[in-house]
Amino acid sequence: MRSVPTNYISVMTRILAVTALLSASACHRSNYVPDENEPKLPCKVQGACDATIMQYLTKLNKRGIKVVTIGQDYLISIPANALFNDQSPHIKWSSYSLLNDVSMFLKQFRKVAITVTSYSSKYVSVQREKALTLARSRVVGEYLWSQGIDSRFIFTQGLGSDKPIVIMKQGGDLSPNARIEITFRRAVVD
């Protein structure tokens, strides 16, 4: 059996050894000094607030443009007669302000790809329908690109009279089937 002073010295030696190990290993001051300024995200990464998006939705709706949202997917449907003369791939002068509103709406979101798809009513030939709708979607896609839309890709396609909304024999560009659809997926920021 040990004496009390021997036990005391043994316990004190262990406490001093543990204290020395802790101070030598983990209890020292590091050279890291945290930044006083919080990091800022690049412009438009967080997107616009809901109130701004609702203002643009109301403005577009008053101009005859339908915006459909399903989760993160958006579809903007523009009647063809709002942008183009009958059976023409050239944008009307009066419709540039409409496309500017659409581009401002698109700038509110972070997105990777935009798809511009054009449709038409029945015309004389299927080849003419597809050529006209492809030319229209390319013109709209190029204009959106020129407005500085922040997107990696802008895809364009013309589908002619495929996927009609209503059944009509001949409708021209006044038919609801003649439309330009812009689709994109809103990217979520982590």
mmCIF file of N, CA and C in Angstrom, residues 84-88 173:
data_model
loop_
_atom_site.group_PDB
_atom_site.id
_atom_site.type_symbol
_atom_site.label_atom_id
_atom_site.label_comp_id
_atom_site.label_asym_id
_atom_site.label_seq_id
_atom_site.Cartn_x
_atom_site.Cartn_y
_atom_site.Cartn_z
ATOM 1 N N PHE A 84 -44.592 38.922 -85.114
ATOM 2 C CA PHE A 84 -44.315 38.829 -86.548
ATOM 3 C C PHE A 84 -45.536 39.218 -87.374
ATOM 4 N N ASN A 85 -45.261 39.717 -88.597
ATOM 5 C CA ASN A 85 -46.339 39.882 -89.569
ATOM 6 C C ASN A 85 -46.756 38.502 -90.055
ATOM 7 N N ASP A 86 -47.900 38.420 -90.722
ATOM 8 C CA ASP A 86 -48.439 37.135 -91.155
ATOM 9 C C ASP A 86 -47.461 36.423 -92.091
ATOM 10 N N GLN A 87 -47.075 35.219 -91.737
ATOM 11 C CA GLN A 87 -46.183 34.343 -92.493
ATOM 12 C C GLN A 87 -44.820 34.979 -92.782
ATOM 13 N N SER A 88 -44.316 35.741 -91.829
ATOM 14 C CA SER A 88 -43.022 36.398 -92.002
ATOM 15 C C SER A 88 -42.102 36.039 -90.834
ATOM 16 N N ASP A 173 -51.548 33.326 -88.774
ATOM 17 C CA ASP A 173 -50.879 33.679 -87.526
ATOM 18 C C ASP A 173 -51.831 34.201 -86.463
#
